[in-house]
Amino acid sequence: MSSNNGSKKDVLLEVKGLKMYFPITKGIIIQKKIADVKAVDGISFNIKHGETLGLVGESGCGKSTTGRAILQLYRPTAGSVRFEGKELTEMKGETLRRQRREMQMIFQDPYASLNPRLTVGNIVGEPLEVHKLASGKERQERVQELLKLVGLNPYFVNRYPHEFSGGQRQRIGIARSLAVNPKFIVADEPISALDVSIQAQIVNLLEDLQANLGLTYLFIAHDLSMVRHISDRIAVMYLGKLVELTDHITLYEDPLHPYTQALLSAVPIPDPYIEEKRQRIVLEGDVPSPTNPPSGCNFRTRCPRVMDICAEKDPEWKNMGTPENEHWVACHLY
Ligand code: SF4
């Protein structure tokens, strides 16, 4: 497949044919593999330096697994993940550990992802110790600097996570991920667990940090309203595969894939006149099991526009835009 988003020289991360299968085994003494959960099933995309790529899809579609497989927290079953041209899937041991400094993750649940027994200073400072970047006074100063950077009072270092609100805890999580000066961050539903009033503050913080530190993001979310503001381009995922990928304006104005159209129809429009006319596309049935996805197009069991060919052939991943303004889609309608 050709590059799916512009000039090679701008590319920070290149993912090609990424597969992440989890084996299902049977037997107590001798374990025998009987099937695979195809959590991610052959996806390809690039992320450019300084860009935010939104990755959207329903729960269980494989988006978080994609993030973890990119960071090599899961070792991919197949495919390639290149970071600044270096193949991550072949890295091991100390080389991989050093590489991980450049790629960090922000987790969905700020309540669960912070150790309740550690002070904020220890939580944020831990990566500095692990990667031997700072200790003693230097570490303490760096922690205070990081807390300031994410909008927290630097004198909170001796407090514990339970003393903070949800939004503040997410700020602590962000400070921890920034401690090692990463270039790339996988933000795995970083605002989903927060109150709506706090979500915008965290999105603004991530945008400011991106502008000031030159960060690149993969921003994972389960609905399109959450990624609209922050993403430069958006990829839509369904049952382990990408179905559409384009810039954020084109995706909202001219969605091509029937699944994207259904997801968008659920997004409220702030204009009351247009909102009144919004037609909701309700998808029938449940998402099929990733252990046994449908033949051909895996969306066909729920697609309102399904045709005979959809059961026979897996639709090709095609650029329906131009080389400058790419619009990738996998659907036999195009
Ligand atoms: Fe629907 Fe067929 Fe397109 Fe799949 S390929 S999205 S089933 S029309």
Short mmCIF file of C-alpha atoms and ligand atoms in Angstrom, two decimals:
data_model
loop_
_atom_site.label_atom_id
_atom_site.label_comp_id
_atom_site.label_asym_id
_atom_site.label_seq_id
_atom_site.Cartn_x
_atom_site.Cartn_y
_atom_site.Cartn_z
CA MET A 1 0.00 0.00 0.00
CA SER A 2 1.22 3.49 -0.71
CA SER A 3 1.76 6.04 2.02
CA ASN A 4 -1.63 7.18 3.21
CA ASN A 5 -0.84 10.63 4.37
CA GLY A 6 1.60 12.82 2.63
CA SER A 7 5.31 13.24 2.38
CA LYS A 8 7.52 10.60 3.98
CA LYS A 9 9.85 13.16 5.47
CA ASP A 10 7.14 14.55 7.77
CA VAL A 11 6.18 11.16 9.07
CA LEU A 12 6.93 10.38 12.72
CA LEU A 13 5.09 7.07 12.98
CA GLU A 14 4.34 4.64 10.21
CA VAL A 15 2.05 1.67 10.88
CA LYS A 16 1.68 -0.97 8.17
CA GLY A 17 -0.47 -4.09 8.18
CA LEU A 18 -0.62 -4.11 11.99
CA LYS A 19 -2.29 -7.20 13.44
CA MET A 20 -2.85 -7.99 17.08
CA TYR A 21 -4.42 -11.37 17.66
CA PHE A 22 -4.95 -12.86 21.10
CA PRO A 23 -5.06 -16.67 21.12
CA ILE A 24 -7.94 -18.53 22.77
CA THR A 25 -6.70 -21.79 24.23
CA LYS A 26 -8.36 -24.95 25.50
CA GLY A 27 -7.08 -27.77 27.72
CA ILE A 28 -5.70 -27.84 31.23
CA ILE A 29 -2.45 -29.76 30.88
CA ILE A 30 -1.75 -29.31 27.21
CA GLN A 31 -3.00 -25.95 26.03
CA LYS A 32 -4.16 -25.98 22.45
CA LYS A 33 -5.00 -22.87 20.48
CA ILE A 34 -8.57 -23.10 19.17
CA ALA A 35 -9.13 -19.60 17.80
CA ASP A 36 -7.87 -16.02 17.81
CA VAL A 37 -9.49 -12.82 18.97
CA LYS A 38 -8.64 -10.56 16.05
CA ALA A 39 -8.50 -7.33 18.05
CA VAL A 40 -6.57 -5.47 15.32
CA ASP A 41 -6.68 -6.99 11.88
CA GLY A 42 -4.28 -5.42 9.40
CA ILE A 43 -4.40 -1.64 9.73
CA SER A 44 -2.11 0.94 8.12
CA PHE A 45 -1.70 4.65 8.74
CA ASN A 46 0.92 7.32 9.35
CA ILE A 47 1.16 10.14 11.85
CA LYS A 48 3.14 13.25 10.99
CA HIS A 49 5.37 15.25 13.34
CA GLY A 50 3.28 17.62 15.46
CA GLU A 51 0.00 16.16 14.26
CA THR A 52 -2.97 14.79 16.20
CA LEU A 53 -4.59 11.75 14.69
CA GLY A 54 -7.96 10.94 16.25
CA LEU A 55 -8.84 7.25 16.38
CA VAL A 56 -12.54 6.63 16.86
CA GLY A 57 -14.77 3.60 17.22
CA GLU A 58 -17.14 1.80 19.57
CA SER A 59 -15.87 0.03 22.69
CA GLY A 60 -14.07 -3.18 21.82
CA CYS A 61 -13.27 -2.20 18.22
CA GLY A 62 -9.52 -2.47 18.85
CA LYS A 63 -8.52 1.17 19.20
CA SER A 64 -6.89 0.86 22.63
CA THR A 65 -5.17 -2.34 21.53
CA THR A 66 -3.82 -0.40 18.53
CA GLY A 67 -2.34 2.20 20.88
CA ARG A 68 -0.72 -0.43 23.06
CA ALA A 69 0.59 -2.41 20.10
CA ILE A 70 2.19 0.75 18.68
CA LEU A 71 3.98 1.37 21.97
CA GLN A 72 4.95 -2.33 22.07
CA LEU A 73 3.11 -2.84 25.37
CA TYR A 74 1.60 -5.70 23.37
CA ARG A 75 3.94 -7.29 20.84
CA PRO A 76 2.09 -7.27 17.51
CA THR A 77 1.18 -10.55 15.81
CA ALA A 78 2.18 -9.12 12.42
CA GLY A 79 2.94 -5.87 10.65
CA SER A 80 5.37 -3.05 11.03
CA VAL A 81 5.53 -0.03 13.36
CA ARG A 82 8.24 2.46 12.44
CA PHE A 83 9.05 5.41 14.68
CA GLU A 84 11.34 7.96 13.00
CA GLY A 85 12.20 5.17 10.57
CA LYS A 86 13.17 2.69 13.32
CA GLU A 87 11.30 -0.62 13.41
CA LEU A 88 9.84 -1.00 16.91
CA THR A 89 8.54 -4.55 16.49
CA GLU A 90 12.13 -5.82 16.28
CA MET A 91 13.42 -3.92 19.31
CA LYS A 92 14.01 -5.70 22.61
CA GLY A 93 15.48 -5.18 26.07
CA GLU A 94 17.46 -2.03 26.72
CA THR A 95 17.00 -0.67 23.17
CA LEU A 96 13.23 -0.87 23.49
CA ARG A 97 13.30 0.58 27.01
CA ARG A 98 15.30 3.58 25.78
CA GLN A 99 12.97 4.00 22.83
CA ARG A 100 9.94 4.00 25.15
CA ARG A 101 11.08 7.28 26.61
CA GLU A 102 10.05 8.94 23.40
CA MET A 103 6.58 7.38 23.39
CA GLN A 104 4.26 7.69 26.36
CA MET A 105 0.65 6.96 27.18
CA ILE A 106 -2.08 8.87 28.98
CA PHE A 107 -4.78 6.60 30.36
CA GLN A 108 -8.53 6.92 30.38
CA ASP A 109 -9.17 6.58 34.05
CA PRO A 110 -7.22 9.05 36.17
CA TYR A 111 -8.63 7.30 39.28
CA ALA A 112 -7.27 3.88 38.41
CA SER A 113 -4.02 4.87 36.76
CA LEU A 114 -2.44 6.68 39.73
CA ASN A 115 -1.07 4.66 42.63
CA PRO A 116 -3.11 5.86 45.66
CA ARG A 117 -0.23 5.14 48.06
CA LEU A 118 2.26 7.41 46.33
CA THR A 119 2.48 11.16 46.64
CA VAL A 120 2.11 13.26 43.53
CA GLY A 121 5.84 13.99 43.70
CA ASN A 122 6.64 10.27 43.60
CA ILE A 123 4.11 9.52 40.86
CA VAL A 124 5.40 12.23 38.55
CA GLY A 125 9.04 11.66 39.53
CA GLU A 126 9.01 7.86 39.12
CA PRO A 127 9.76 7.85 35.36
CA LEU A 128 12.73 10.14 36.04
CA GLU A 129 14.17 7.52 38.41
CA VAL A 130 13.32 4.57 36.16
CA HIS A 131 15.06 6.15 33.18
CA LYS A 132 17.85 7.56 35.37
CA LEU A 133 17.17 11.10 34.21
CA ALA A 134 17.22 12.93 37.53
CA SER A 135 17.44 12.25 41.25
CA GLY A 136 17.48 14.19 44.53
CA LYS A 137 17.00 17.94 44.28
CA GLU A 138 17.12 17.96 40.52
CA ARG A 139 14.26 15.46 40.42
CA GLN A 140 12.22 17.52 42.84
CA GLU A 141 12.71 20.67 40.77
CA ARG A 142 11.76 18.87 37.60
CA VAL A 143 8.58 17.50 39.23
CA GLN A 144 7.58 21.01 40.32
CA GLU A 145 8.27 22.31 36.84
CA LEU A 146 6.06 19.55 35.37
CA LEU A 147 3.21 20.30 37.77
CA LYS A 148 3.35 23.96 36.76
CA LEU A 149 3.38 22.96 33.10
CA VAL A 150 0.07 21.11 33.47
CA GLY A 151 -1.56 23.89 35.50
CA LEU A 152 -1.17 22.44 39.02
CA ASN A 153 0.27 24.13 42.07
CA PRO A 154 3.93 22.98 42.31
CA TYR A 155 3.63 22.85 46.09
CA PHE A 156 1.18 19.92 45.85
CA VAL A 157 4.07 17.43 45.59
CA ASN A 158 3.39 15.88 49.00
CA ARG A 159 -0.32 15.32 48.47
CA TYR A 160 -1.97 12.03 47.49
CA PRO A 161 -4.20 11.35 44.45
CA HIS A 162 -7.43 11.18 46.51
CA GLU A 163 -6.96 14.83 47.46
CA PHE A 164 -7.52 15.89 43.84
CA SER A 165 -10.54 16.20 41.53
CA GLY A 166 -10.87 14.04 38.40
CA GLY A 167 -9.56 16.79 36.12
CA GLN A 168 -6.60 17.44 38.43
CA ARG A 169 -5.77 13.74 38.53
CA GLN A 170 -5.75 13.63 34.77
CA ARG A 171 -3.33 16.58 34.87
CA ILE A 172 -1.10 14.53 37.19
CA GLY A 173 -1.23 11.65 34.68
CA ILE A 174 -0.26 14.04 31.90
CA ALA A 175 2.63 15.45 33.99
CA ARG A 176 3.90 11.91 34.58
CA SER A 177 3.82 11.11 30.87
CA LEU A 178 5.73 14.33 30.10
CA ALA A 179 8.46 13.66 32.67
CA VAL A 180 10.70 11.84 30.19
CA ASN A 181 10.32 14.45 27.41
CA PRO A 182 8.45 12.23 24.94
CA LYS A 183 7.84 13.12 21.31
CA PHE A 184 4.75 11.00 20.86
CA ILE A 185 1.79 10.38 23.19
CA VAL A 186 -1.01 7.86 22.90
CA ALA A 187 -3.92 9.49 24.72
CA ASP A 188 -6.31 6.61 25.39
CA GLU A 189 -9.74 8.18 25.96
CA PRO A 190 -8.18 10.82 28.23
CA ILE A 191 -11.42 12.78 28.69
CA SER A 192 -14.10 10.05 28.61
CA ALA A 193 -14.21 9.58 32.38
CA LEU A 194 -14.38 13.32 33.12
CA ASP A 195 -17.31 15.71 33.54
CA VAL A 196 -18.24 17.53 30.35
CA SER A 197 -17.27 20.84 31.96
CA ILE A 198 -13.73 19.53 32.59
CA GLN A 199 -13.26 17.80 29.23
CA ALA A 200 -12.65 21.06 27.34
CA GLN A 201 -10.01 22.13 29.89
CA ILE A 202 -8.04 18.92 29.38
CA VAL A 203 -8.33 19.17 25.59
CA ASN A 204 -7.08 22.79 25.79
CA LEU A 205 -4.19 21.71 28.00
CA LEU A 206 -3.19 18.97 25.55
CA GLU A 207 -3.33 21.47 22.69
CA ASP A 208 -1.19 24.00 24.58
CA LEU A 209 1.36 21.32 25.43
CA GLN A 210 1.45 20.24 21.81
CA ALA A 211 2.10 23.81 20.66
CA ASN A 212 4.78 24.43 23.30
CA LEU A 213 6.56 21.08 23.27
CA GLY A 214 6.01 19.98 19.67
CA LEU A 215 4.19 16.80 20.71
CA THR A 216 2.49 14.35 18.36
CA TYR A 217 -0.70 12.61 19.53
CA LEU A 218 -2.74 9.56 18.78
CA PHE A 219 -5.99 10.60 20.46
CA ILE A 220 -8.34 7.69 21.06
CA ALA A 221 -12.06 8.28 21.67
CA HIS A 222 -15.32 6.38 21.37
CA ASP A 223 -17.34 9.07 19.69
CA LEU A 224 -16.77 11.65 17.03
CA SER A 225 -17.82 14.65 19.10
CA MET A 226 -14.79 14.21 21.38
CA VAL A 227 -12.11 14.23 18.69
CA ARG A 228 -13.50 16.97 16.47
CA HIS A 229 -11.80 19.86 18.19
CA ILE A 230 -8.38 18.36 18.79
CA SER A 231 -7.68 16.20 15.71
CA ASP A 232 -6.02 17.21 12.47
CA ARG A 233 -7.08 13.96 10.84
CA ILE A 234 -9.42 11.26 12.06
CA ALA A 235 -9.38 7.50 11.51
CA VAL A 236 -12.57 5.51 12.10
CA MET A 237 -12.23 1.91 13.25
CA TYR A 238 -14.73 -0.94 13.23
CA LEU A 239 -14.11 -4.49 14.44
CA GLY A 240 -10.33 -4.39 14.17
CA LYS A 241 -10.09 -2.54 10.84
CA LEU A 242 -9.92 1.04 9.67
CA VAL A 243 -12.94 2.01 7.58
CA GLU A 244 -12.19 5.69 6.85
CA LEU A 245 -9.38 8.21 7.37
CA THR A 246 -9.24 11.85 6.33
CA ASP A 247 -8.81 15.39 7.66
CA HIS A 248 -11.24 16.50 10.36
CA ILE A 249 -13.16 18.94 8.15
CA THR A 250 -13.78 16.49 5.29
CA LEU A 251 -14.79 13.72 7.68
CA TYR A 252 -17.57 15.80 9.24
CA GLU A 253 -18.71 17.45 5.98
CA ASP A 254 -18.44 14.53 3.60
CA PRO A 255 -18.27 11.18 5.41
CA LEU A 256 -18.12 8.32 2.90
CA HIS A 257 -18.34 5.11 4.88
CA PRO A 258 -21.82 4.07 6.09
CA TYR A 259 -20.38 3.41 9.56
CA THR A 260 -18.90 6.92 9.81
CA GLN A 261 -22.21 8.33 8.60
CA ALA A 262 -24.03 6.45 11.37
CA LEU A 263 -21.54 7.62 14.04
CA LEU A 264 -21.85 11.21 12.84
CA SER A 265 -25.63 11.10 12.85
CA ALA A 266 -25.39 10.58 16.63
CA VAL A 267 -23.36 13.75 17.19
CA PRO A 268 -25.57 16.67 18.35
CA ILE A 269 -25.31 19.86 16.28
CA PRO A 270 -25.11 23.14 18.25
CA ASP A 271 -27.45 24.97 15.81
CA PRO A 272 -31.07 24.26 17.03
CA TYR A 273 -32.54 24.62 13.51
CA ILE A 274 -30.14 22.07 11.94
CA GLU A 275 -30.33 19.90 15.08
CA GLU A 276 -34.10 19.60 14.68
CA LYS A 277 -33.64 18.17 11.17
CA ARG A 278 -30.80 15.81 12.14
CA GLN A 279 -31.69 12.27 11.09
CA ARG A 280 -30.29 9.61 13.35
CA ILE A 281 -29.06 6.45 11.60
CA VAL A 282 -29.62 3.65 14.09
CA LEU A 283 -27.53 0.58 13.37
CA GLU A 284 -29.30 -2.72 13.75
CA GLY A 285 -27.80 -5.62 15.70
CA ASP A 286 -24.65 -5.94 17.77
CA VAL A 287 -21.01 -5.72 16.81
CA PRO A 288 -20.01 -9.28 15.76
CA SER A 289 -17.37 -11.16 17.71
CA PRO A 290 -13.77 -10.40 16.75
CA THR A 291 -13.13 -14.14 17.06
CA ASN A 292 -15.29 -14.84 14.07
CA PRO A 293 -15.76 -11.64 12.03
CA PRO A 294 -18.12 -11.72 9.01
CA SER A 295 -16.69 -12.65 5.60
CA GLY A 296 -16.00 -9.84 3.13
CA CYS A 297 -16.71 -6.44 4.66
CA ASN A 298 -16.92 -6.92 8.40
CA PHE A 299 -19.55 -4.15 8.71
CA ARG A 300 -21.97 -5.93 6.36
CA THR A 301 -24.15 -7.46 9.12
CA ARG A 302 -25.15 -3.96 10.25
CA CYS A 303 -24.69 -1.86 7.12
CA PRO A 304 -27.84 -0.07 5.85
CA ARG A 305 -26.40 -0.12 2.29
CA VAL A 306 -25.14 -3.71 2.10
CA MET A 307 -24.86 -5.34 -1.37
CA ASP A 308 -24.17 -8.92 -2.54
CA ILE A 309 -20.48 -8.28 -3.15
CA CYS A 310 -20.02 -7.18 0.47
CA ALA A 311 -20.19 -10.80 1.73
CA GLU A 312 -17.75 -12.05 -0.89
CA LYS A 313 -14.93 -9.55 -0.97
CA ASP A 314 -13.06 -7.54 1.63
CA PRO A 315 -13.27 -3.93 0.36
CA GLU A 316 -9.97 -2.37 -0.65
CA TRP A 317 -8.50 0.57 1.33
CA LYS A 318 -8.67 3.31 -1.33
CA ASN A 319 -7.82 6.99 -1.51
CA MET A 320 -10.96 8.72 -2.81
CA GLY A 321 -9.43 12.18 -2.33
CA THR A 322 -6.36 13.65 -4.01
CA PRO A 323 -2.66 13.09 -3.23
CA GLU A 324 -2.73 16.41 -1.33
CA ASN A 325 -6.08 15.92 0.42
CA GLU A 326 -6.33 12.23 1.04
CA HIS A 327 -9.60 10.57 1.91
CA TRP A 328 -9.19 6.87 2.59
CA VAL A 329 -12.14 4.54 2.74
CA ALA A 330 -12.78 0.79 2.66
CA CYS A 331 -16.21 0.23 1.08
CA HIS A 332 -17.52 -1.33 -2.14
CA LEU A 333 -19.71 1.72 -2.76
CA TYR A 334 -16.59 3.55 -3.93
FE1 SF4 B 1 -21.68 -1.51 3.59
FE2 SF4 B 1 -20.80 -3.06 1.67
FE3 SF4 B 1 -19.63 -0.72 2.11
FE4 SF4 B 1 -19.31 -2.71 3.82
S1 SF4 B 1 -18.61 -2.63 1.72
S2 SF4 B 1 -19.74 -0.62 4.31
S3 SF4 B 1 -21.33 -3.68 3.75
S4 SF4 B 1 -21.72 -1.07 1.44
#
